[in-house]
Structures are given as C-alpha cells and as structure tokens.
C-alpha cells in the first residue's frame, strides 16, 4: 500500500491525541472568534479548556445548513476577509446558497487531502488526471485539480460538458484517471461507444467518482465498460469539498481523514450518538481548518462507521458509502424509499441501461411512483410481448424489494436526459 501522507497510517492512540489537540484548539478558537459559536457554546455552558477527551464532543451543539444560511454569506468565518483566498458555494436549490471560505493554509490542507484520495485510487505523479467535475463555485473541479497538482500529477481541467471533446482529449492526452460523477462516467462511456472509440485507444486505469449516490451494481457496470478501477470519493462543500473520504483498493468503505474531520453517526430524530456499525446521520467536526470550521455539522447523509482495521494499512476509520440522504428519502404511501434502492434492482435486470428516473405524483390523494428506465438498444427492437414481460419483471422485483407498488415505463434508448454533473434521479410532482 502506498499513502500520500504518513498521517494516514498513524497508530490509533497517536491519532486520537492529534484529534483531541486539534479539536480543543478549534473549538476554543471558534468560541473566541465567531459570535454565533460563542452564543451556541455559552448556551451549553461551555468554557474554553473544557474539552478534556474526545467523548466531550458529544456535549457540544450541532450546526445545520440553516445556521449557514442564517449567517449568509460570511458570518461563520473565523478569520478576517483579508485572510480568505478562495470562496466556494453550493448551488442551493432551495433558498440561499451556502458559502464557504478558505485561507491559504486551508487550500494547502485540502490539496493534501485530495492528493491522498488520488493515491488511494492508485495514482501517482505519472498520471494524467482528467477532471470533469464542474469548475466554478462547485468544489469538485478545483478540489480535484489542486489535489492532482499537489501530488505532482498532470491536471487536465476539463470541467463538465461537451462530452465528445472530453473523449477526444482523453485519447489525445492519454488521461489515466477520470474524475467526475458516476452518472457522467456512464455518459462518457456511452459517447465513447457512439464515436466508435475502442477501449484500447484510451489509457484510463482508474476513476474517482462521487458527488452523488451510486451503487455497487453501477460500479460494476462502469468498471466493466471502461475497464478501470472505480473508487468512491465523498465530500461536501460545507466541510471542505471532495476529499473528506475515499475508498482504498479494498473498496470496503471509505476512509475518513480523521486528522481533519471527526465523524459521528447520530440518530436523526433524537440527535443521540449511535454506536459503531449502526446506520444514521453523518455528522462532521472540522479540526484542521481556519477560514470556516464547523462543529458537529449535520450532513443529512446516511451512513455508518467501521472502526475495524483495514487490510490496506490505513488506520483512519471507514464510513459506508452514502446511499441516501434523510431529505432525499421519498415517502410513498407511508413506505420509505431511497432512489438508490431502485437503482440496485434495476442494475440487476438484463436488458436495461443504467439511465433511470423516478417520477412521483399524487393521483386522487394517493402517491404514485413511476420508474422510468431506458432499455438497451437490443431490447428496444424486441417484440411488444417481450417488452411486456420485461416491464412486469421490473414491477415485481422493485415491488418486492421496496415493499411498495410502482408503475414502470420502459423508455427508448437515449430518451432520459444525460447528466454532466449530478444526475437528477427524482422528479417529485407532488410539491408543485
Ligand atoms: O458534492 C463535493 C464533492 C465533489 C464530492 C466531487 C465528491 C466529488 P456538495 O455539492 O456540497 O459537495 O454536495 C454534497 O453530495 O452531502 C452528499 O449528499 C452528496 N455526495 C457527495 N459525495 C457523495 C458520494 C460535493 N460519494 C453532498 N456518495 C453530500 C453519495 C455523495 N453522495
């Protein structure tokens, strides 16, 4: 195993010492410098110096997306604006976007974290890192870019879109590591096929895919089609951007870089910390960030932690891949449904493409979930009768997996809009 930073293999006790020291200094600094945190910490009668052990984190208050919005744009920054060298923001589909700021030191730390993820995916300085995450206020593009440069690899700042051009550059420049959303990786593979570019004309060996949920089934499809090793990368702008965690070669969970973030899993209802192995809402505390550091930030992402040692040798805890968010969960006639569950079923049925969308509506006060999925080109030319059999199979299998009846609509190849960034999986007409 190769690591970019020796801290990735720091022994448990030493890692805990480092975490404690950084936690204490972060919380005390926020108390001094950020009025919002001073008020919140005063409310729980916290006094600087009160953190004596990592367990004390549990007594601190949570931070939510609303707190960031209420302090829009720069109210939670812990340094003067003249020390901020970069701003990013999340798109914010509802209300104000959330704004994050980085000092020069933060940019270095972040680049180091992302360099670790590229190495975990098998990269080194000889690689050509093809960055198809969007550049701009979104953290994906510049995040991967700085990581690739930090590693000493060659960064290719493609950004999203213009997929044919992406493929041409991949051939001409010999890209070896692709960074984009999993749905965009499938889109690229499809365009490659349509352009008649054979797998042998590209040098791709790995992909660092994230920013949206995806399943192991989708991983298999991407790995098969592109003949690469696909690694899940997780992160969120509020906490830093990409580089919070990554899958190593074992692909049994994502290592959370604990020298920078302390993860917890809580019960989303009660806010109580859950024991290792139990599934709940992921919460992160920044312990290595100057510009904007958040205490117990509630991500709304659902996961669980595996503190057991990993065969790769990294000592940092692992989190299960994020399969859904507390706020993505659809409630269909009282049954909780995550789009990722539907994906798992669809990907196991031959004759379907990995492009799908869920359309939810309310008809006569009853929720109706329609699964729209594209057929592969071969199936599309089949007789109607065979299509009916396929439709019924999907309906039955989704129903038995989810425990709720669904409508199924087989779609023509290429009729569902392709993503160039995060895929839109759900169209909920009930809210309109
Ligand atoms: O998506 C940062 C990122 C960029 C991560 C590139 C990975 C690669 P936001 O736009 O703030 O930041 O969205 C964060 O996206 O809370 C999750 O719900 C979701 N998400 C991110 N990575 C994954 C993943 C970036 N690997 C939100 N699996 C998070 C599932 C993910 N969901």
Coordinates of C-alpha atoms and ligand atoms in Angstrom, one line a residue:
X1 CA 0.0 0.0 0.0
X2 CA 1.2 3.5 -0.8
X3 CA -0.1 6.6 1.1
X4 CA 0.4 10.2 0.2
X5 CA 0.7 11.3 3.8
X6 CA 2.2 9.2 6.6
X7 CA -0.6 10.5 8.9
X8 CA -2.9 8.1 7.1
X9 CA -1.3 5.2 9.0
X10 CA -0.8 6.9 12.4
X11 CA -1.5 4.4 15.2
X12 CA -4.8 4.6 17.0
X13 CA -3.5 6.3 20.2
X14 CA -1.4 8.8 18.4
X15 CA -4.2 9.6 16.0
X16 CA -6.5 10.2 19.0
X17 CA -4.0 12.5 20.6
X18 CA -3.8 14.5 17.5
X19 CA -7.6 14.7 17.1
X20 CA -8.0 15.8 20.7
X21 CA -5.4 18.5 20.5
X22 CA -6.9 19.8 17.2
X23 CA -10.5 19.6 18.5
X24 CA -9.7 21.6 21.6
X25 CA -7.9 24.3 19.8
X26 CA -10.6 24.5 17.0
X27 CA -13.5 24.8 19.5
X28 CA -11.7 27.3 21.6
X29 CA -10.8 29.4 18.6
X30 CA -14.3 29.4 17.4
X31 CA -15.5 30.5 20.8
X32 CA -13.2 33.5 20.7
X33 CA -13.7 34.5 17.1
X34 CA -17.2 33.6 15.9
X35 CA -20.1 35.2 17.8
X36 CA -22.5 32.5 16.5
X37 CA -20.4 29.8 18.1
X38 CA -19.8 31.8 21.3
X39 CA -23.6 32.1 21.8
X40 CA -24.2 28.4 21.0
X41 CA -21.4 27.3 23.3
X42 CA -22.5 29.7 26.1
X43 CA -25.9 28.1 25.9
X44 CA -24.4 24.7 26.9
X45 CA -22.2 26.4 29.5
X46 CA -19.1 25.6 27.6
X47 CA -15.9 27.4 28.7
X48 CA -12.6 27.4 26.8
X49 CA -10.5 24.5 28.0
X50 CA -13.5 22.3 28.8
X51 CA -12.6 19.7 26.2
X52 CA -10.6 17.0 28.1
X53 CA -11.4 14.0 26.0
X54 CA -12.8 13.1 22.5
X55 CA -16.0 12.0 24.3
X56 CA -16.6 15.6 25.2
X57 CA -17.5 16.3 21.6
X58 CA -20.9 14.7 22.3
X59 CA -21.9 17.6 24.6
X60 CA -21.3 20.3 22.0
X61 CA -24.2 21.7 19.9
X62 CA -24.9 20.8 16.3
X63 CA -24.5 23.1 13.3
X64 CA -27.1 22.9 10.5
X65 CA -27.4 24.1 6.9
X66 CA -29.9 26.7 8.3
X67 CA -27.2 28.1 10.6
X68 CA -25.0 28.7 7.5
X69 CA -27.9 30.3 5.7
X70 CA -28.9 32.5 8.6
X71 CA -25.3 33.8 8.7
X72 CA -25.1 34.2 4.9
X73 CA -22.7 34.9 3.4
X74 CA -19.6 35.2 5.6
X75 CA -21.0 35.3 9.2
X76 CA -19.4 32.0 10.3
X77 CA -15.9 32.7 9.0
X78 CA -13.3 32.6 11.8
X79 CA -10.7 34.8 10.1
X80 CA -10.9 38.4 8.7
X81 CA -11.9 38.5 5.0
X82 CA -8.4 39.6 4.1
X83 CA -7.2 36.2 5.1
X84 CA -9.7 34.4 2.8
X85 CA -8.1 33.5 -0.5
X86 CA -11.0 31.4 -2.0
X87 CA -14.7 31.2 -1.9
X88 CA -16.9 28.3 -3.0
X89 CA -20.7 27.9 -2.7
X90 CA -23.2 25.2 -3.1
X91 CA -25.9 25.7 -5.7
X92 CA -28.7 25.7 -3.2
X93 CA -31.8 24.5 -5.0
X94 CA -33.9 26.0 -2.2
X95 CA -33.3 29.4 -0.7
X96 CA -29.8 30.9 -0.3
X97 CA -26.7 29.0 -1.2
X98 CA -24.2 28.1 1.4
X99 CA -20.9 29.9 1.2
X100 CA -17.6 28.6 2.3
X101 CA -14.2 30.3 2.6
X102 CA -10.6 29.0 2.7
X103 CA -7.4 30.6 3.9
X104 CA -4.1 30.0 2.0
X105 CA -3.4 27.3 4.6
X106 CA -6.8 25.7 4.1
X107 CA -6.2 25.4 0.4
X108 CA -2.9 23.5 1.1
X109 CA -4.5 21.2 3.6
X110 CA -7.4 20.5 1.2
X111 CA -5.0 19.8 -1.7
X112 CA -3.1 17.4 0.5
X113 CA -6.4 15.6 1.3
X114 CA -7.3 15.3 -2.3
X115 CA -3.8 14.1 -3.2
X116 CA -4.3 11.3 -0.7
X117 CA -7.5 10.3 -2.5
X118 CA -5.8 10.1 -5.9
X119 CA -3.0 7.9 -4.4
X120 CA -5.7 5.7 -2.7
X121 CA -7.2 5.2 -6.1
X122 CA -3.8 4.0 -7.4
X123 CA -2.5 7.3 -8.7
X124 CA 1.0 8.8 -8.7
X125 CA 2.9 11.7 -10.3
X126 CA 3.0 9.9 -13.6
X127 CA -0.8 10.1 -14.0
X128 CA -2.8 12.4 -16.2
X129 CA -5.8 13.4 -14.0
X130 CA -8.8 14.2 -16.2
X131 CA -11.0 16.4 -14.1
X132 CA -14.6 16.5 -15.4
X133 CA -16.2 17.8 -12.2
X134 CA -17.5 21.3 -12.8
X135 CA -15.1 24.2 -12.2
X136 CA -16.5 27.2 -10.5
X137 CA -18.3 27.8 -7.3
X138 CA -18.8 24.0 -7.0
X139 CA -15.9 22.4 -5.1
X140 CA -15.5 19.4 -7.4
X141 CA -13.4 20.8 -10.2
X142 CA -10.9 23.0 -8.3
X143 CA -10.8 20.5 -5.5
X144 CA -9.5 17.6 -7.6
X145 CA -7.4 20.0 -9.6
X146 CA -5.3 21.2 -6.7
X147 CA -5.0 17.7 -5.4
X148 CA -3.6 16.4 -8.7
X149 CA -1.1 19.3 -8.8
X150 CA -0.1 18.7 -5.2
X151 CA 0.6 15.1 -6.0
X152 CA 2.7 16.2 -8.9
X153 CA 0.5 14.5 -11.4
X154 CA -0.7 16.3 -14.6
X155 CA -4.1 18.0 -14.1
X156 CA -6.4 18.3 -17.1
X157 CA -9.0 20.9 -16.2
X158 CA -11.8 19.7 -18.5
X159 CA -14.8 20.7 -16.3
X160 CA -18.2 19.1 -17.2
X161 CA -20.0 19.1 -20.6
X162 CA -19.0 18.8 -24.3
X163 CA -18.7 15.1 -23.9
X164 CA -17.3 14.3 -27.4
X165 CA -14.5 16.7 -26.7
X166 CA -13.8 15.0 -23.4
X167 CA -13.4 11.7 -25.2
X168 CA -11.1 13.2 -27.8
X169 CA -8.9 14.8 -25.2
X170 CA -8.9 11.5 -23.3
X171 CA -7.4 9.8 -26.3
X172 CA -5.1 12.6 -27.4
X173 CA -3.7 13.5 -23.9
X174 CA -3.6 9.9 -22.6
X175 CA -5.8 10.6 -19.5
X176 CA -5.2 7.8 -16.9
X177 CA -7.5 8.8 -14.1
X178 CA -11.0 10.1 -14.6
X179 CA -12.7 12.3 -12.0
X180 CA -16.4 13.0 -12.4
X181 CA -19.8 12.0 -11.1
X182 CA -20.6 8.3 -11.6
X183 CA -23.6 9.2 -13.9
X184 CA -21.3 11.3 -16.0
X185 CA -18.7 8.4 -16.3
X186 CA -21.5 6.3 -17.8
X187 CA -22.4 9.2 -20.1
X188 CA -18.8 9.4 -21.3
X189 CA -18.6 5.6 -21.8
X190 CA -21.7 5.8 -23.9
X191 CA -20.5 8.7 -26.1
X192 CA -17.2 6.8 -26.5
X193 CA -19.1 3.9 -27.9
X194 CA -21.1 6.1 -30.2
X195 CA -18.0 7.7 -31.5
X196 CA -16.5 4.3 -32.3
X197 CA -13.6 4.9 -30.0
X198 CA -12.3 1.5 -28.9
X199 CA -11.2 0.9 -25.3
X200 CA -7.7 0.2 -26.5
X201 CA -7.3 3.8 -27.7
X202 CA -7.5 5.2 -24.2
X203 CA -5.1 4.8 -21.3
X204 CA -7.6 5.1 -18.5
X205 CA -6.9 2.9 -15.4
X206 CA -9.0 4.4 -12.6
X207 CA -11.8 6.7 -11.8
X208 CA -12.5 8.8 -8.7
X209 CA -16.3 9.1 -8.7
X210 CA -18.6 10.9 -6.3
X211 CA -20.7 13.9 -5.5
X212 CA -23.9 11.8 -5.8
X213 CA -25.0 8.4 -4.5
X214 CA -24.3 5.3 -6.6
X215 CA -24.5 1.6 -6.0
X216 CA -22.0 -1.3 -6.2
X217 CA -24.0 -2.5 -9.2
X218 CA -23.3 0.7 -11.0
X219 CA -19.7 0.4 -10.1
X220 CA -19.5 -3.0 -11.7
X221 CA -21.0 -1.6 -14.9
X222 CA -18.6 1.3 -15.0
X223 CA -15.6 -0.9 -14.2
X224 CA -16.6 -3.4 -16.9
X225 CA -17.4 -0.8 -19.6
X226 CA -14.3 1.3 -19.1
X227 CA -12.1 -1.5 -17.8
X228 CA -10.9 0.6 -14.9
X229 CA -10.9 0.5 -11.1
X230 CA -13.7 2.9 -9.9
X231 CA -13.3 4.5 -6.4
X232 CA -16.0 6.3 -4.4
X233 CA -15.0 9.8 -3.2
X234 CA -17.2 11.6 -0.7
X235 CA -17.2 15.2 0.5
X236 CA -19.4 18.2 0.9
X237 CA -18.7 21.9 0.4
X238 CA -19.6 22.9 4.0
X239 CA -16.9 20.6 5.4
X240 CA -14.2 21.1 2.7
X241 CA -15.4 19.7 -0.6
X242 CA -14.2 16.4 -2.2
X243 CA -11.6 14.7 0.0
X244 CA -13.4 14.0 3.2
X245 CA -13.2 10.3 2.5
X246 CA -12.2 7.8 -0.2
X247 CA -12.2 4.1 -1.0
X248 CA -8.8 2.4 -0.9
X249 CA -8.0 -0.6 -3.1
X250 CA -10.0 -2.8 -0.7
X251 CA -13.3 -1.0 -1.5
X252 CA -14.8 -1.9 1.8
X253 CA -15.9 1.5 2.9
X254 CA -14.4 5.0 2.6
X255 CA -11.5 6.1 4.9
X256 CA -12.4 9.4 6.6
X257 CA -9.3 11.5 7.0
X258 CA -9.6 11.8 10.8
X259 CA -6.7 14.2 11.2
X260 CA -9.0 16.8 9.6
X261 CA -12.6 15.7 10.4
X262 CA -14.1 13.8 13.3
X263 CA -17.1 11.8 12.1
X264 CA -20.0 10.8 14.2
X265 CA -23.2 8.9 13.4
X266 CA -26.4 10.1 15.2
X267 CA -30.0 9.2 15.3
X268 CA -31.5 11.9 13.1
X269 CA -34.6 12.1 15.4
X270 CA -33.1 12.2 18.8
X271 CA -29.6 13.5 18.0
X272 CA -28.0 10.8 20.1
X273 CA -24.7 9.4 19.0
X274 CA -25.1 5.8 17.8
X275 CA -22.5 3.0 18.4
X276 CA -20.1 1.9 15.6
X277 CA -21.8 -0.2 12.9
X278 CA -25.3 1.4 13.3
X279 CA -26.7 3.4 10.5
X280 CA -27.8 7.0 11.0
X281 CA -27.0 10.6 10.0
X282 CA -23.3 11.5 9.4
X283 CA -22.0 14.5 11.4
X284 CA -18.6 16.1 10.9
X285 CA -16.5 18.4 13.0
X286 CA -13.6 20.2 11.3
X287 CA -10.4 20.1 13.3
X288 CA -7.9 21.3 10.8
X289 CA -9.4 24.3 9.1
X290 CA -9.0 28.1 9.6
X291 CA -11.4 30.0 7.4
X292 CA -14.6 28.2 8.1
X293 CA -14.7 25.4 10.7
X294 CA -17.9 23.7 11.7
X295 CA -18.7 22.0 14.9
X296 CA -20.9 18.8 14.6
X297 CA -22.2 19.7 11.1
X298 CA -25.3 17.6 10.3
X299 CA -24.8 16.4 6.7
X300 CA -28.2 14.7 6.4
X301 CA -26.3 11.9 4.6
X302 CA -27.0 8.4 5.8
X303 CA -24.1 6.1 6.6
X304 CA -22.4 4.1 9.3
X305 CA -18.8 3.8 10.6
X306 CA -16.5 0.8 10.6
X307 CA -13.6 1.4 13.1
X308 CA -12.1 -2.0 12.5
X309 CA -8.6 -2.0 10.9
X310 CA -8.5 -2.1 7.1
X311 CA -6.3 -4.5 5.2
X312 CA -4.8 -1.6 3.3
X313 CA -2.9 -0.4 6.4
X314 CA -4.6 3.0 6.7
X315 CA -5.7 3.5 10.3
X316 CA -8.4 6.1 9.7
X317 CA -12.0 4.9 10.3
X318 CA -14.2 3.9 7.4
X319 CA -17.7 5.0 6.5
X320 CA -20.1 3.0 4.5
X321 CA -20.9 4.5 1.1
X322 CA -23.7 7.1 1.3
X323 CA -26.8 5.6 -0.2
X324 CA -29.2 8.4 0.6
X325 CA -30.0 11.5 2.5
X326 CA -32.5 12.0 5.2
X327 CA -34.1 14.6 2.9
X328 CA -33.9 12.5 -0.4
X329 CA -36.0 9.9 1.1
X330 CA -39.3 9.6 -0.7
X331 CA -42.2 8.5 1.4
X332 CA -44.6 6.6 -0.9
X333 CA -47.8 5.7 0.7
X334 CA -46.0 5.6 4.0
X335 CA -43.1 3.5 2.9
X336 CA -39.6 5.0 2.9
X337 CA -37.9 4.7 -0.5
X338 CA -34.4 5.8 -1.5
X339 CA -33.6 6.2 -5.2
X340 CA -30.5 4.0 -4.6
X341 CA -32.7 1.0 -3.7
X342 CA -34.5 1.2 -7.0
X343 CA -31.1 1.5 -8.8
X344 CA -29.9 -1.7 -7.1
X345 CA -32.8 -3.6 -8.5
X346 CA -32.7 -2.1 -12.0
X347 CA -29.0 -2.8 -12.4
X348 CA -29.5 -6.5 -11.8
X349 CA -32.1 -6.9 -14.6
X350 CA -30.5 -7.6 -18.0
X351 CA -31.7 -5.5 -21.0
X352 CA -31.8 -2.2 -19.1
X353 CA -29.5 0.7 -19.4
X354 CA -28.2 2.4 -16.2
X355 CA -30.2 5.5 -17.0
X356 CA -33.4 6.0 -15.0
X357 CA -35.6 8.5 -13.3
X358 CA -38.3 8.3 -10.6
X359 CA -41.4 10.4 -11.1
X360 CA -43.6 10.8 -8.1
X361 CA -47.1 12.2 -8.3
X362 CA -50.2 12.3 -6.2
X363 CA -53.3 11.0 -8.0
X364 CA -56.6 11.2 -6.1
X365 CA -54.7 11.6 -2.8
X366 CA -52.6 8.5 -3.5
X367 CA -48.9 8.7 -4.1
X368 CA -47.8 7.1 -7.4
X369 CA -44.2 6.2 -8.1
X370 CA -43.3 5.7 -11.7
X371 CA -40.0 4.1 -12.5
X372 CA -38.8 5.3 -15.9
X373 CA -35.9 3.3 -17.3
X374 CA -34.2 3.1 -20.6
X375 CA -34.0 -0.2 -22.5
X376 CA -30.8 -1.3 -24.1
X377 CA -30.7 -1.0 -27.9
X378 CA -31.1 -4.8 -28.3
X379 CA -34.2 -5.0 -26.1
X380 CA -35.7 -2.0 -27.8
X381 CA -36.0 -3.9 -31.0
X382 CA -37.8 -6.8 -29.3
X383 CA -41.5 -7.6 -29.8
X384 CA -44.1 -5.9 -27.7
X385 CA -44.9 -9.1 -25.9
X386 CA -41.3 -9.4 -24.7
X387 CA -41.3 -5.8 -23.5
X388 CA -44.4 -6.5 -21.5
X389 CA -42.7 -9.4 -19.8
X390 CA -39.7 -7.2 -19.0
X391 CA -41.9 -4.5 -17.7
X392 CA -43.7 -6.9 -15.4
X393 CA -40.4 -8.3 -14.1
X394 CA -39.2 -4.8 -13.2
X395 CA -42.5 -4.1 -11.5
X396 CA -42.4 -7.3 -9.5
X397 CA -38.8 -7.1 -8.5
X398 CA -38.9 -3.4 -7.5
X399 CA -42.1 -4.0 -5.6
X400 CA -40.7 -7.0 -3.6
X401 CA -37.5 -5.0 -2.8
X402 CA -39.2 -1.8 -1.7
X403 CA -42.5 -3.2 -0.4
X404 CA -44.5 -0.7 -2.4
X405 CA -46.2 -1.0 -5.7
X406 CA -44.7 1.1 -8.6
X407 CA -45.6 1.8 -12.2
X408 CA -42.9 1.0 -14.8
X409 CA -42.3 2.8 -18.0
X410 CA -39.7 1.4 -20.4
X411 CA -38.1 4.3 -22.3
X412 CA -36.4 4.4 -25.7
X413 CA -32.6 4.4 -25.6
X414 CA -31.2 7.9 -25.0
X415 CA -34.5 9.4 -24.1
X416 CA -33.6 10.2 -20.5
X417 CA -31.6 13.4 -20.1
X418 CA -27.9 12.6 -19.5
X419 CA -26.1 14.3 -16.7
X420 CA -22.9 16.3 -16.9
X421 CA -22.7 16.7 -13.2
X422 CA -25.0 15.4 -10.5
X423 CA -27.8 13.3 -12.0
X424 CA -31.4 14.3 -11.4
X425 CA -33.0 11.0 -10.2
X426 CA -36.3 12.2 -8.8
X427 CA -39.0 14.4 -10.2
X428 CA -41.5 15.0 -7.4
X429 CA -44.6 16.5 -8.9
X430 CA -46.3 16.4 -5.5
X431 CA -44.7 19.6 -4.4
X432 CA -45.8 21.7 -7.3
Ligands
LIG1 O1 -20.5 17.2 -4.0 C1 -18.3 17.7 -3.1 C2 -17.8 16.6 -4.0 C3 -17.2 16.9 -5.2 C4 -17.7 15.3 -3.5 C5 -16.6 15.9 -6.0 C6 -17.1 14.3 -4.3 C7 -16.6 14.6 -5.5 P1 -21.8 19.4 -2.4 O2 -22.2 19.9 -3.8 O3 -21.8 20.3 -1.3 O4 -20.3 18.9 -2.5 O5 -22.7 18.2 -2.2 C8 -22.5 17.4 -1.0 O6 -23.3 15.4 -2.1 O7 -23.8 15.8 1.4 C9 -23.9 14.1 -0.3 O8 -25.3 14.1 -0.2 C10 -23.6 14.1 -1.8 N1 -22.4 13.3 -2.1 C11 -21.1 13.7 -2.2 N2 -20.3 12.7 -2.5 C12 -21.0 11.6 -2.4 C13 -20.8 10.2 -2.6 C14 -19.8 17.8 -3.3 N3 -19.6 9.7 -2.9 C15 -23.5 16.3 -1.0 N4 -21.8 9.3 -2.5 C16 -23.3 15.3 0.2 C17 -23.1 9.8 -2.2 C18 -22.4 12.0 -2.2 N5 -23.3 11.1 -2.0

